[in-house]
Amino acid sequence: MTHVCVALHKVIDQNNFQDENAMLPKFLAVCVPLVFDVARSDKDREIVCCALECINEMLKEMKGGLIAEEEYFDSLIELIKDVLQHKTACQKDSEDDSFCEDVEDDSELTTVLVDFAGSILPSLATAMGGQRFTPYFKNFLPLIIPKEGRKRSERSLAAGTLAEICQAMKESIIPFTESMYTVFMRGIKDNSDEVISNSVFGLGVLIESSGPTLAPKFPEILGILSTFLKQDGDRRTVDNVLGAVARMMKTNPGSLPLETIFPTFVEWLPLQEDYEENITVYTAIYDLLNSNCQVAITQLPTLIPIMITQLTNKKVDDETKSKLTEILHGVTNQYQDLTLKSITPDQAEILKQALAHLNGS
C-alpha cells in the first residue's frame, strides 16, 4: 500500500493535479499507522525491515508531505528512537530466528534493523530541512554513536549514518562540528577498513558542510589522510580520501598547500571503487581550472587523458560524464595544442565524439 501512496503522490505532484477528493490523505490515514504499527509490534525481523524500508521510500519521495501531519511525525520520531534503543517487539523477542539465515548472530541481526532505521534519518533531515531537524538530531546523536567495545559492523554503521546526516543537514550541522569531528577522527584511527572509509567520507562531508570552521585543522587532517595513500591500501578508503581532499579544495582552497597536495591528488586518479565521489572530485577540479589555478593547469597533461578515459567507463554515471565533458570543452578551447599533445589518437576520437554530442551535432 505504501507503493500506492508514493505513486499517487508522484501523479499529483508531477502533473499539478488537484486532489479534490483528498485521495492521498485517505490512503495515508490507512497506510501510515499500519506500517508504523508493523514496524513496532511485529516479531518477524524481515517484515520489520521491509516496513522501515517502505517508510524511508515514502519519506524520500513525499518528503514533507509524509510528515505534515503532526501525528505521523511524532510517531516516526518515536519509532526510530525505539529501534535505535532496541525496544521494538522483534528486538525484544530473542526466540524469533526467522531472519537469522543471512547474519552471523543475533547482535548482527540487531545491526541490520538499526541500519534500516538509521537510513531514515538522512531522509528525514532532507524532508524537514537541516535547521528544523537540528533539535531532533541532538537527541538522536547519543543513540547513534557506538559505545566502547561495539562490533565492527556497528561502528561502521554509525560512521556511515552520521556522514549521510551531515550531508543532508548541510550548514545546519555547524553547531555539532566539533563533536562530529571527534567522532570521525576516532573512526579514521579504527582497525577496520570499512569504518575508516566511512569515517573519511564523513569527515569530508563535515568539512564541506561546516564552511571555514575546520580550516585551521586542515594540516592535521591532511597529515592523517596522507597515510592512507599507499599501493597496498584499501582502495575504497583511497577514493574517500580523494573525495575528502576535493571537498577541502572546494570549500577553502586558500587554506591548502595546493602546490604540494594537488599533484599527489592527481596521481591517485581515477577513482576505482567509490564512484559516487566522482562528481565531487571533478567538480573540485573544474572549480580550480575555472579560477585559473596554475597548479591545476600544470597538471593538465596528466588530467586530460584520465578524464577522457572516464567518458567510456560504464561505471561512471551520466552526471559525472557531463561534468567531464564540460571541463574538457573548456580545456580544449583554451589549451588546444596541449590537449592534442597529451592524448592518443583513440582518446582524441573519444573526445571528438563527446564534444560533438555536447554541441548537438
C-alpha angles and dihedrals in degrees: 000000000000088000089056091053091049092047092048091049091052092051092050094043099044096044098038090236120173109235091215094165092048091235095158096052089048092053091046092049089060100034106042099053089045094052092045091050092049091051092050103038110024114103096206106095094202091056091047091051089052090050092051090047090052091051090052092049091052091048093050093049101035098030109175091007091074097048098038088101108077091215092058092045095051091046091051093050092050092046093054091048091050093052093046089051093045093242102131120107096252092051092051094047105081091175094069107096097163095117100036097100094088101039133066098234144337094283090055088050090054088052090056091055093046089049091057092047093045091053089062093063098070088047090050092049090051092047094048099035122245097269094053092044093052100090091047092049089054089060095042096048098078089050093053102044106087119237121239114289097022120149124271093251091055093048091049092047092051093050092047094047093048091048092054091046090052089051092050096045094049112180091358087077091071095097087059097042097109095047092044091048089055091050095050095043089052089050092051088059092052121118093233120089090211094054091045093050094050091045093051089050090049092049091052093050090047090053091050094047096044097056113203094348096099098035092104089059095053095102091053092045094048091049092055096041092051090063090069095057100095132123095242094044128111105282096211088056090050090053091049090050089055089048092051093049090047089055089050090052092048094047105038113001090162090064093058132081091234094174088063105036104035097067089050090046091055092045090065096050139144107053113242108185116014101051092169087077091060096090091051093048097048094041088057090050090048091052093051093049091045089056090051092245104184093207090058093044092054089057094056095100087061097035099050097062090044092053093046093052090053090059089071096039107113091205092061113091127233094253091058093045089052090053091047091051090049091052093046092048091056094042093049092051094048101034105026098150093046090049094052092047092051100054141061123241090258091052090047089056092050090050092048092053093046093051091045090054090048091053092047097244 
